[in-house]
Backbone as ProteinMPNN parsed JSONL, in Angstrom:
{"seq_chain_A": "XXXXXXXXXXXXXXXXXXXXXXXXXXXXXXXXXXXXXXXXXXXXXXXXXXXXXXXXXXXXXXXXXXXXXXXXXXXXXXXXXXXXXXXXXXXXXXXXXXXXXXXXXXXXXXXXXXXXXXXXXXXXXXXXXXXXXXXXXXXXXXXXXXXXXXXXXXXXXXXXXXXXXXXXXXXXXXXXXXXXXXXXXX", "coords_chain_A": {"N_chain_A": [[8.888, -19.844, -21.291], [10.756, -19.334, -18.989], [11.405, -18.415, -15.897], [12.001, -16.746, -13.628], [14.85, -17.77, -10.303], [14.011, -17.139, -8.368], [11.651, -16.553, -8.585], [10.085, -18.619, -9.292], [10.795, -19.686, -6.661], [9.063, -17.724, -5.469], [6.228, -19.657, -6.073], [6.878, -21.754, -5.301], [6.994, -21.898, -1.858], [4.502, -20.586, -2.142], [2.278, -22.302, -2.341], [3.53, -23.601, -0.571], [2.775, -22.048, 2.181], [-0.074, -21.522, 0.877], [-1.526, -24.243, 1.345], [-0.13, -24.737, 4.038], [-1.629, -22.919, 5.801], [-4.423, -23.769, 5.058], [-4.917, -25.564, 6.374], [-4.313, -25.192, 9.403], [-5.724, -23.396, 9.694], [-8.197, -23.479, 8.525], [-8.527, -22.456, 6.213], [-7.861, -20.02, 3.419], [-6.216, -18.064, 3.471], [-4.644, -14.988, 1.552], [-2.401, -14.064, -0.233], [0.611, -12.857, 1.11], [1.585, -10.268, -0.273], [0.769, -7.686, -2.541], [-0.885, -8.787, -5.38], [-0.287, -7.01, -7.081], [1.95, -6.155, -7.075], [3.758, -8.636, -7.466], [5.857, -9.954, -9.763], [5.573, -9.12, -13.487], [5.867, -11.897, -15.262], [4.983, -13.898, -12.949], [1.975, -12.321, -12.832], [0.442, -13.868, -15.239], [-1.24, -15.383, -16.82], [-2.037, -18.166, -16.129], [-1.357, -21.709, -17.426], [-1.332, -24.708, -14.833], [0.068, -27.57, -13.211], [0.6, -29.164, -9.609], [2.112, -30.792, -7.911], [3.015, -33.297, -5.599], [5.388, -34.349, -3.327], [6.098, -37.662, -0.813], [8.302, -38.72, 0.592], [9.41, -39.326, -2.092], [7.475, -40.278, -3.461], [4.642, -39.591, -5.395], [2.383, -37.895, -3.616], [-0.064, -35.849, -4.694], [-2.005, -34.772, -7.045], [-3.282, -31.739, -9.039], [-4.555, -29.808, -11.451], [-4.928, -27.299, -13.666], [-5.172, -27.262, -16.86], [-5.834, -25.239, -18.925], [-5.816, -21.876, -19.014], [-6.624, -20.033, -16.19], [-6.729, -18.57, -14.429], [-4.642, -15.874, -12.244], [-0.435, -16.307, -12.068], [0.035, -16.872, -9.671], [-1.508, -16.999, -7.928], [-3.257, -19.473, -9.11], [-1.192, -21.732, -9.099], [-1.314, -21.729, -5.944], [-3.769, -22.411, -5.266], [-4.6, -24.488, -6.388], [-2.233, -26.24, -5.241], [-3.095, -26.727, -2.817], [-5.829, -28.561, -3.265], [-4.646, -30.573, -4.742], [-3.822, -31.197, -2.098], [-5.716, -32.126, -0.832], [-7.887, -32.244, -2.044], [-7.501, -34.669, -4.357], [-8.586, -37.328, -5.546], [-7.149, -40.244, -5.212], [-5.693, -39.366, -2.764], [-5.644, -39.727, 0.427], [-6.07, -36.879, 2.928], [-3.805, -34.385, 3.131], [-2.596, -34.15, 6.663], [-1.415, -31.45, 9.447], [0.929, -32.32, 10.109], [1.799, -33.558, 7.883], [3.29, -31.779, 6.563], [5.804, -30.55, 6.921], [7.225, -32.999, 5.802], [6.605, -33.043, 2.693], [7.068, -32.118, -0.089], [7.489, -30.718, -3.244], [6.42, -29.953, -6.326], [6.392, -28.189, -9.261], [4.284, -27.308, -12.476], [4.672, -25.861, -15.344], [2.108, -25.001, -18.31], [1.908, -24.753, -21.669], [0.409, -22.968, -24.208], [-2.567, -25.349, -25.686], [-1.771, -26.762, -28.171], [-2.937, -28.64, -31.418], [-2.962, -32.253, -31.672], [-0.483, -34.307, -33.022], [1.067, -35.534, -35.368], [3.367, -37.447, -34.047], [5.706, -36.674, -33.079], [5.7, -34.39, -32.37], [5.756, -34.908, -29.271], [7.891, -36.152, -28.662], [9.922, -35.393, -27.04], [10.055, -35.524, -24.473], [9.031, -32.973, -22.836], [6.391, -32.237, -23.924], [2.652, -32.034, -23.204], [-0.695, -33.938, -23.005], [-3.541, -33.254, -24.106], [-6.619, -34.991, -23.942], [-10.158, -35.275, -24.381], [-13.484, -35.584, -24.697], [-16.682, -35.885, -24.65], [-18.118, -34.586, -22.401], [-15.787, -34.859, -20.719], [-12.479, -34.188, -19.079], [-8.874, -35.707, -19.51], [-6.15, -35.009, -18.659], [-2.518, -36.059, -19.46], [0.613, -35.706, -18.552], [3.885, -35.7, -19.552], [5.978, -37.923, -19.757], [4.008, -40.359, -19.135], [3.564, -40.892, -21.494], [6.045, -41.791, -22.725], [7.58, -44.235, -23.353], [5.833, -45.533, -24.997], [5.454, -46.741, -27.977], [5.149, -46.12, -32.265], [3.266, -44.164, -33.543], [1.03, -41.405, -34.54], [-1.267, -42.724, -33.653], [-1.475, -45.29, -32.443], [-0.112, -43.83, -29.72], [-2.198, -42.295, -28.639], [-4.214, -44.337, -28.563], [-3.496, -46.174, -26.891], [-3.155, -45.182, -24.571], [-5.432, -43.15, -24.832], [-7.112, -45.715, -23.97], [-6.428, -46.652, -20.948], [-7.468, -44.863, -19.305], [-10.988, -44.148, -18.342], [-12.931, -42.492, -19.897], [-14.792, -43.114, -22.227], [-17.056, -42.984, -20.809], [-18.801, -41.395, -21.757], [-20.302, -41.568, -23.049], [-20.199, -43.71, -25.858], [-20.017, -42.574, -29.303], [-18.928, -39.753, -29.058], [-17.499, -37.03, -29.434], [-13.917, -36.486, -29.584], [-10.879, -34.808, -28.916], [-7.422, -34.163, -29.569], [-5.193, -32.815, -28.443], [-1.91, -30.936, -27.4], [0.222, -29.939, -24.854], [3.515, -27.712, -24.043], [5.594, -27.955, -21.247], [7.557, -26.526, -18.303], [8.899, -27.438, -16.108], [9.751, -28.228, -12.565], [11.13, -28.808, -9.768], [10.58, -27.941, -6.06], [13.353, -29.4, -5.246], [15.016, -28.608, -6.154], [16.242, -26.366, -6.219]], "CA_chain_A": [[8.018, -19.533, -20.502], [11.138, -18.9, -18.543], [10.797, -18.05, -14.377], [13.503, -17.11, -12.872], [14.78, -18.963, -9.504], [13.346, -16.454, -7.038], [10.135, -16.144, -9.133], [10.053, -20.45, -8.978], [11.134, -20.259, -5.026], [8.19, -17.42, -4.318], [4.871, -20.412, -6.711], [6.57, -22.816, -3.863], [6.183, -20.217, -0.88], [2.948, -19.312, -1.357], [1.828, -23.588, -2.097], [3.3, -24.476, 0.294], [1.474, -21.109, 2.292], [-1.762, -22.405, 0.845], [-1.452, -25.573, 2.241], [-0.117, -24.959, 5.564], [-3.195, -21.405, 6.042], [-5.652, -23.918, 5.452], [-4.43, -27.004, 6.907], [-3.23, -25.068, 10.828], [-6.935, -22.665, 10.589], [-9.037, -23.903, 8.155], [-8.813, -21.256, 5.711], [-7.201, -20.57, 2.743], [-5.359, -16.596, 3.118], [-4.441, -14.265, 0.966], [-0.319, -13.625, 0.444], [1.019, -11.245, 1.413], [2.881, -9.233, -0.206], [-0.808, -7.342, -2.902], [-0.673, -8.85, -6.947], [0.199, -5.736, -7.946], [3.58, -5.973, -5.54], [4.259, -9.305, -8.118], [6.939, -9.609, -11.137], [4.826, -9.568, -14.447], [5.518, -13.074, -14.972], [3.922, -14.066, -11.624], [0.895, -11.597, -12.602], [0.446, -13.83, -16.022], [-2.861, -16.549, -16.883], [-1.482, -19.837, -17.024], [-1.877, -23.625, -16.589], [-0.602, -24.707, -13.947], [0.248, -28.857, -12.428], [0.745, -28.607, -8.564], [2.197, -32.08, -7.851], [2.668, -32.737, -4.305], [5.475, -35.838, -3.383], [6.362, -37.763, 0.416], [9.596, -39.716, 0.901], [10.148, -39.213, -3.365], [6.837, -40.979, -4.421], [2.614, -38.809, -5.568], [0.744, -37.7, -2.757], [-1.446, -35.456, -4.575], [-1.487, -33.639, -7.423], [-4.483, -31.684, -9.385], [-3.798, -28.877, -12.462], [-5.155, -26.839, -14.558], [-4.159, -26.796, -17.996], [-6.363, -24.524, -19.398], [-5.37, -20.71, -18.473], [-7.986, -19.494, -15.582], [-6.138, -17.789, -12.715], [-2.99, -15.845, -12.135], [-0.045, -17.863, -11.669], [0.527, -17.097, -8.608], [-3.332, -17.606, -7.531], [-3.673, -20.543, -9.478], [-0.86, -23.188, -8.256], [-1.086, -21.704, -4.319], [-5.382, -23.22, -5.091], [-3.076, -27.088, -7.079], [-1.362, -27.098, -4.624], [-4.917, -26.594, -1.621], [-6.553, -29.324, -3.907], [-3.724, -31.283, -4.501], [-2.399, -31.525, -0.824], [-7.093, -32.184, 0.747], [-8.623, -33.493, -3.276], [-7.154, -35.73, -5.287], [-9.35, -38.518, -4.911], [-6.354, -40.732, -4.885], [-4.974, -39.989, -1.151], [-6.486, -39.103, 1.896], [-5.593, -35.128, 2.794], [-2.746, -34.662, 4.711], [-3.016, -33.396, 7.649], [-0.699, -30.35, 9.512], [2.782, -32.731, 10.164], [2.558, -34.361, 7.141], [3.363, -31.027, 5.795], [6.952, -30.78, 6.671], [7.958, -34.372, 4.592], [6.236, -32.96, 1.623], [8.185, -31.711, -1.698], [6.782, -29.367, -4.316], [6.696, -29.875, -7.885], [5.742, -26.749, -10.213], [4.952, -28.047, -13.816], [3.773, -24.108, -16.289], [1.284, -25.902, -19.106], [1.955, -23.631, -22.305], [-0.918, -23.169, -24.972], [-2.269, -26.112, -25.785], [-2.327, -26.603, -29.243], [-4.143, -29.874, -32.136], [-1.688, -32.756, -31.602], [-1.47, -34.018, -34.738], [1.949, -35.821, -35.504], [4.117, -38.465, -32.469], [6.902, -35.857, -33.27], [5.581, -33.005, -30.862], [5.532, -35.55, -28.244], [9.1, -37.16, -28.057], [11.309, -34.776, -26.717], [10.161, -35.007, -23.312], [8.943, -31.553, -22.7], [5.331, -31.488, -24.034], [2.365, -32.751, -22.416], [-1.1, -34.219, -23.246], [-5.032, -33.055, -23.113], [-7.779, -36.181, -24.369], [-10.947, -34.407, -24.504], [-14.175, -36.448, -24.87], [-17.654, -34.955, -24.602], [-17.256, -32.826, -21.409], [-14.802, -35.147, -19.678], [-11.61, -33.7, -20.233], [-8.189, -35.846, -19.314], [-4.201, -34.817, -19.236], [-1.595, -36.736, -19.472], [2.187, -35.495, -18.04], [5.148, -35.797, -19.791], [6.846, -39.77, -19.064], [3.236, -40.899, -19.187], [3.214, -41.905, -22.752], [7.382, -42.117, -23.575], [7.648, -45.547, -23.785], [4.552, -46.017, -26.189], [6.196, -47.211, -29.718], [4.316, -45.82, -32.527], [2.81, -43.503, -34.907], [-0.423, -40.795, -33.007], [-2.605, -43.298, -33.72], [-0.435, -45.539, -31.49], [-0.35, -43.455, -28.933], [-3.701, -42.008, -28.881], [-4.899, -45.535, -28.638], [-3.029, -47.017, -25.972], [-3.827, -43.62, -23.342], [-6.973, -44.187, -23.988], [-7.16, -47.548, -22.938], [-5.909, -46.008, -19.114], [-8.804, -44.17, -19.081], [-12.262, -44.993, -19.036], [-13.567, -41.988, -21.181], [-15.895, -43.392, -22.715], [-18.855, -43.062, -20.049], [-19.559, -40.206, -22.438], [-20.845, -42.298, -25.109], [-18.773, -44.147, -27.578], [-19.671, -41.788, -30.192], [-18.907, -38.149, -28.475], [-16.762, -36.175, -30.619], [-12.451, -36.887, -29.558], [-10.052, -34.103, -29.746], [-6.096, -34.403, -28.391], [-4.45, -31.372, -28.055], [-0.917, -31.41, -26.964], [0.775, -28.459, -24.696], [4.891, -27.782, -23.456], [5.589, -27.761, -19.954], [8.259, -26.486, -18.661], [8.221, -27.637, -14.727], [10.636, -28.355, -11.346], [11.224, -29.477, -8.078], [11.55, -28.168, -5.091], [14.805, -30.215, -4.232], [16.022, -28.165, -6.942], [16.169, -24.793, -5.696]], "C_chain_A": [[8.613, -19.009, -19.055], [10.677, -18.299, -16.771], [11.67, -17.753, -13.644], [13.313, -18.064, -11.795], [13.659, -18.181, -8.746], [12.163, -16.669, -7.331], [9.692, -18.138, -9.137], [9.605, -20.352, -7.151], [9.393, -19.67, -4.651], [6.587, -17.882, -4.451], [5.016, -21.079, -5.738], [6.128, -22.286, -2.313], [5.011, -20.821, -0.895], [2.344, -21.066, -2.021], [2.34, -23.959, -0.9], [2.949, -23.36, 1.934], [0.515, -21.498, 2.754], [-2.04, -23.696, 1.572], [-1.547, -25.427, 4.021], [-1.81, -23.771, 6.339], [-4.427, -22.88, 6.065], [-6.056, -24.611, 6.279], [-4.193, -26.56, 8.632], [-4.56, -23.758, 10.793], [-8.035, -22.578, 9.771], [-10.252, -23.577, 6.993], [-7.628, -20.847, 4.63], [-6.896, -18.554, 2.655], [-5.064, -16.203, 2.238], [-3.321, -14.02, 1.154], [-0.391, -12.256, 1.372], [1.595, -10.354, 0.927], [0.769, -9.57, -2.09], [-0.293, -8.738, -4.335], [-0.19, -8.128, -7.358], [2.028, -5.497, -7.944], [4.522, -7.388, -6.833], [4.913, -9.127, -9.458], [5.18, -10.253, -12.318], [4.771, -10.803, -15.111], [4.469, -13.977, -14.154], [2.464, -14.108, -11.953], [0.005, -12.185, -13.581], [-0.756, -14.535, -16.058], [-2.028, -16.953, -17.119], [-2.604, -20.64, -16.274], [-1.117, -23.563, -15.669], [-0.457, -26.496, -13.223], [0.829, -28.303, -11.053], [1.322, -29.867, -8.159], [3.019, -32.391, -6.533], [3.811, -33.891, -3.641], [6.387, -36.52, -1.656], [6.987, -39.322, 0.117], [9.537, -39.793, -1.049], [8.952, -39.863, -3.847], [4.872, -39.9, -4.231], [2.474, -39.129, -4.495], [-0.167, -36.651, -3.377], [-0.784, -34.794, -5.993], [-2.698, -33.438, -8.626], [-3.729, -30.449, -10.236], [-4.716, -28.077, -12.719], [-4.859, -26.533, -15.864], [-4.631, -25.822, -18.643], [-5.784, -22.253, -18.301], [-6.197, -19.933, -17.886], [-7.938, -18.342, -15.196], [-4.874, -17.441, -13.064], [-2.173, -16.965, -11.771], [-0.015, -17.587, -10.399], [-0.656, -17.8, -7.326], [-3.605, -18.99, -8.32], [-2.15, -22.034, -8.537], [-1.124, -22.479, -6.46], [-3.47, -22.203, -4.802], [-4.973, -24.659, -6.016], [-2.929, -26.925, -5.798], [-2.804, -27.536, -3.416], [-5.461, -28.011, -2.398], [-6.072, -30.251, -4.296], [-3.679, -32.235, -2.801], [-4.415, -32.756, -0.065], [-8.202, -33.004, -0.504], [-8.552, -34.12, -4.235], [-7.514, -36.959, -4.008], [-8.335, -40.188, -4.502], [-5.896, -41.358, -3.541], [-5.477, -39.351, -0.869], [-5.664, -37.525, 1.829], [-4.602, -35.367, 3.473], [-3.53, -34.042, 5.338], [-1.216, -32.116, 7.628], [0.795, -30.831, 9.494], [2.951, -33.296, 8.791], [3.191, -33.217, 6.444], [5.197, -30.944, 5.326], [8.003, -32.299, 5.85], [7.683, -34.122, 3.525], [7.608, -32.142, 0.616], [6.902, -31.176, -2.735], [7.318, -29.743, -5.644], [5.79, -28.959, -9.06], [6.143, -27.2, -11.56], [4.334, -26.455, -14.653], [3.689, -25.307, -17.483], [1.833, -24.061, -20.051], [0.975, -24.347, -23.319], [-0.799, -24.423, -25.449], [-2.81, -25.956, -26.71], [-2.689, -28.413, -30.488], [-2.826, -30.494, -32.433], [-1.618, -33.264, -32.619], [-0.258, -35.5, -36.097], [2.612, -36.446, -33.688], [5.185, -36.956, -32.274], [6.43, -34.844, -32.431], [5.664, -33.463, -29.539], [7.346, -36.229, -27.392], [10.03, -36.449, -27.053], [10.845, -35.043, -25.106], [9.361, -34.114, -22.293], [7.548, -31.174, -22.601], [4.754, -33.24, -23.362], [0.203, -33.971, -22.919], [-2.384, -34.249, -22.731], [-5.929, -34.279, -24.781], [-9.104, -35.384, -23.68], [-12.078, -35.417, -25.038], [-15.219, -36.332, -25.058], [-17.51, -34.031, -23.279], [-16.464, -33.615, -20.409], [-13.098, -34.475, -20.613], [-10.28, -35.167, -19.161], [-6.23, -35.677, -19.426], [-3.396, -35.9, -19.196], [-0.244, -36.416, -19.435], [2.294, -36.492, -19.049], [5.966, -37.237, -19.338], [5.446, -40.466, -18.648], [2.93, -41.814, -20.181], [4.899, -42.041, -22.816], [7.483, -43.271, -24.221], [6.719, -46.079, -24.634], [5.025, -45.801, -27.191], [5.072, -47.482, -30.246], [4.077, -44.781, -33.056], [1.212, -42.563, -33.734], [-1.034, -41.672, -32.837], [-2.415, -44.59, -32.404], [-0.728, -45.016, -30.082], [-1.542, -42.494, -28.063], [-4.715, -43.409, -27.775], [-5.019, -46.142, -26.681], [-3.003, -45.957, -24.857], [-4.549, -43.527, -23.736], [-8.072, -44.98, -23.68], [-6.745, -47.509, -21.554], [-6.577, -45.085, -18.669], [-10.199, -44.438, -19.272], [-13.518, -43.532, -19.152], [-14.625, -42.218, -21.431], [-16.975, -43.274, -21.855], [-19.205, -42.01, -20.715], [-20.263, -40.289, -23.205], [-19.37, -42.566, -25.759], [-18.887, -43.176, -28.796], [-19.247, -40.038, -30.334], [-18.077, -38.059, -29.256], [-15.313, -35.919, -29.535], [-11.345, -35.853, -28.976], [-8.246, -34.015, -28.681], [-5.255, -32.514, -28.74], [-2.917, -32.012, -27.762], [0.158, -29.984, -26.481], [2.267, -29.114, -24.45], [4.721, -27.371, -22.473], [7.076, -27.834, -19.587], [7.798, -27.065, -16.209], [10.145, -28.343, -14.017], [10.549, -28.583, -10.025], [11.438, -28.766, -7.509], [13.111, -27.962, -4.425], [16.087, -29.1, -5.071], [16.718, -26.848, -7.486], [16.611, -23.979, -5.174]], "O_chain_A": [[7.924, -18.513, -18.163], [9.572, -17.782, -16.603], [12.171, -18.613, -12.92], [12.41, -18.9, -11.759], [12.53, -18.642, -8.579], [11.422, -17.01, -6.409], [8.541, -18.417, -8.801], [8.595, -20.744, -6.568], [8.571, -20.332, -4.018], [5.696, -17.36, -3.781], [4.043, -21.341, -5.03], [4.998, -22.354, -1.831], [4.504, -21.457, 0.029], [1.247, -20.627, -2.369], [1.647, -24.64, -0.145], [2.882, -24.073, 2.936], [0.079, -21.765, 3.874], [-2.944, -23.844, 2.394], [-2.385, -25.743, 4.866], [-2.683, -24.061, 7.157], [-5.208, -22.987, 7.011], [-7.122, -24.56, 6.892], [-3.877, -27.529, 9.322], [-4.538, -23.044, 11.796], [-8.9, -21.751, 10.058], [-11.43, -23.836, 6.748], [-6.495, -21.267, 4.866], [-7.422, -17.895, 1.758], [-5.072, -17.145, 1.446], [-2.884, -13.757, 2.275], [-1.009, -11.337, 1.909], [2.184, -9.542, 1.641], [0.119, -10.548, -2.46], [0.631, -9.515, -4.092], [0.593, -8.448, -8.253], [2.882, -4.897, -8.597], [5.713, -7.208, -7.087], [4.547, -8.227, -10.214], [4.295, -11.095, -12.163], [3.684, -11.029, -15.642], [3.47, -14.567, -14.564], [1.713, -15.056, -11.726], [-1.141, -11.738, -13.536], [-1.479, -14.228, -15.11], [-1.202, -16.603, -17.962], [-3.57, -20.614, -15.512], [-0.298, -22.661, -15.491], [-1.34, -26.502, -12.366], [1.446, -27.237, -11.064], [0.231, -30.335, -7.834], [3.885, -31.53, -6.374], [3.071, -34.772, -3.204], [7.336, -35.818, -1.308], [6.561, -40.404, -0.288], [9.753, -40.992, -1.23], [9.206, -40.219, -4.997], [4.216, -39.687, -3.211], [2.408, -40.3, -4.121], [-1.157, -36.418, -2.685], [0.377, -34.42, -6.157], [-3.153, -34.433, -9.19], [-2.599, -30.072, -9.923], [-5.579, -28.076, -11.841], [-4.253, -25.479, -16.057], [-3.695, -25.228, -19.178], [-5.553, -21.907, -17.143], [-6.717, -19.062, -18.583], [-8.657, -17.363, -15.396], [-4.093, -18.072, -13.776], [-2.538, -18.069, -11.368], [-0.075, -18.692, -9.86], [-0.627, -18.606, -6.396], [-4.512, -19.599, -7.753], [-2.34, -22.896, -7.679], [-0.966, -23.45, -5.72], [-4.174, -21.947, -3.825], [-5.431, -25.791, -5.853], [-3.672, -27.633, -5.118], [-3.311, -28.657, -3.372], [-5.392, -28.818, -1.472], [-6.869, -31.186, -4.37], [-3.555, -33.43, -2.53], [-4.412, -33.679, 0.749], [-9.0, -33.911, -0.267], [-9.481, -34.202, -5.039], [-7.233, -37.317, -2.864], [-8.735, -41.045, -3.714], [-5.728, -42.504, -3.123], [-5.912, -38.379, -1.485], [-4.893, -37.136, 0.952], [-4.423, -36.294, 4.263], [-4.616, -33.527, 5.074], [-0.38, -31.908, 6.748], [1.724, -30.147, 9.065], [4.098, -33.546, 8.419], [3.814, -33.649, 5.474], [5.758, -31.116, 4.244], [9.187, -32.361, 5.518], [8.346, -34.823, 2.761], [8.764, -31.795, 0.856], [5.685, -31.359, -2.752], [8.511, -29.811, -5.937], [4.677, -29.22, -9.517], [7.27, -27.439, -11.994], [3.244, -26.119, -14.191], [4.526, -26.178, -17.717], [2.024, -22.93, -19.603], [0.705, -25.543, -23.428], [0.294, -24.929, -25.705], [-3.889, -25.372, -26.805], [-2.525, -29.412, -29.787], [-1.88, -29.979, -33.03], [-2.487, -32.973, -33.441], [-0.622, -36.08, -37.119], [2.358, -35.991, -32.573], [5.231, -36.354, -31.201], [7.279, -34.548, -31.59], [5.659, -32.641, -28.623], [7.727, -36.545, -26.265], [10.819, -37.071, -26.342], [11.701, -34.506, -24.403], [9.095, -34.466, -21.143], [7.133, -30.321, -21.817], [5.226, -34.356, -23.142], [0.574, -35.124, -23.142], [-2.735, -34.768, -21.671], [-5.801, -34.261, -26.006], [-9.025, -34.934, -22.537], [-11.646, -36.186, -25.898], [-15.298, -36.801, -26.193], [-16.892, -32.969, -23.21], [-16.401, -33.159, -19.268], [-12.72, -34.349, -21.777], [-10.782, -35.598, -18.123], [-5.406, -36.206, -20.172], [-3.97, -36.869, -18.7], [0.329, -36.872, -20.425], [1.613, -37.452, -19.411], [6.582, -37.188, -18.273], [5.609, -41.26, -17.722], [2.384, -42.916, -20.124], [4.887, -43.187, -23.266], [7.483, -43.387, -25.447], [6.905, -47.24, -25.0], [5.127, -44.621, -27.527], [4.193, -48.237, -29.83], [5.14, -44.161, -33.062], [0.66, -42.94, -32.7], [-1.583, -41.69, -31.736], [-3.268, -44.691, -31.523], [-1.478, -45.637, -29.328], [-1.465, -42.167, -26.879], [-5.463, -43.375, -26.798], [-5.868, -46.359, -25.817], [-2.5, -46.592, -23.93], [-5.29, -43.981, -22.864], [-9.253, -44.954, -23.335], [-6.759, -48.608, -20.999], [-6.281, -44.485, -17.636], [-10.587, -44.939, -20.328], [-14.642, -43.533, -18.649], [-15.549, -41.588, -20.918], [-18.038, -43.558, -22.407], [-20.183, -41.484, -20.183], [-20.818, -39.478, -23.946], [-18.265, -42.078, -25.997], [-17.817, -42.933, -29.354], [-19.256, -39.321, -31.335], [-17.792, -39.06, -29.914], [-15.544, -35.141, -28.61], [-10.695, -36.584, -28.229], [-8.083, -33.854, -27.472], [-5.089, -31.441, -29.321], [-2.669, -33.215, -27.839], [0.716, -29.218, -27.268], [2.518, -30.317, -24.523], [3.881, -26.484, -22.317], [7.847, -28.655, -20.084], [6.818, -26.978, -15.469], [11.168, -28.7, -14.601], [9.516, -28.395, -9.381], [12.533, -28.283, -7.798], [13.721, -27.164, -3.714], [17.275, -28.863, -4.853], [17.337, -26.462, -8.478], [16.021, -22.901, -5.098]]}, "name": "protein", "num_of_chains": 1, "seq": "XXXXXXXXXXXXXXXXXXXXXXXXXXXXXXXXXXXXXXXXXXXXXXXXXXXXXXXXXXXXXXXXXXXXXXXXXXXXXXXXXXXXXXXXXXXXXXXXXXXXXXXXXXXXXXXXXXXXXXXXXXXXXXXXXXXXXXXXXXXXXXXXXXXXXXXXXXXXXXXXXXXXXXXXXXXXXXXXXXXXXXXXXX"}
């Protein structure tokens, strides 16, 4: 998955710029660099999550576990949603942006989750899909859960209200690789 430091910085700058444009102008301006001038890696269609932190604590997180947009656009879109549409937090104000740091997580192609050894390295996440609902668990959400696949699945299932679709809905678990970096590390 590896991106260069410059590409990582460009994604963070683009995410910050998208939020700034929206908060100051009420619109999301297109990036100043046309997509064809971006590296092949930044134009690749990828899954991504953007997490915002304020004073070291989460302030918003949104993502796309499925690859549906070019990476540079997906980062901007997810950053804006994390800032303004994460239901767990009030929308950011322009004056909040200076104290926000960014973390970006690139999502690898999901594959079936079959055994707990797939997730024990701390670099994998899980997706639970049941009916029309989908929950995403990033690395760290389940590292302390002891036992095998069924114990991990049961414990995570208990943390979300996914049975709203009906207890009989088909349940699917997927695992995905995650490469993440924080703005402060660049």
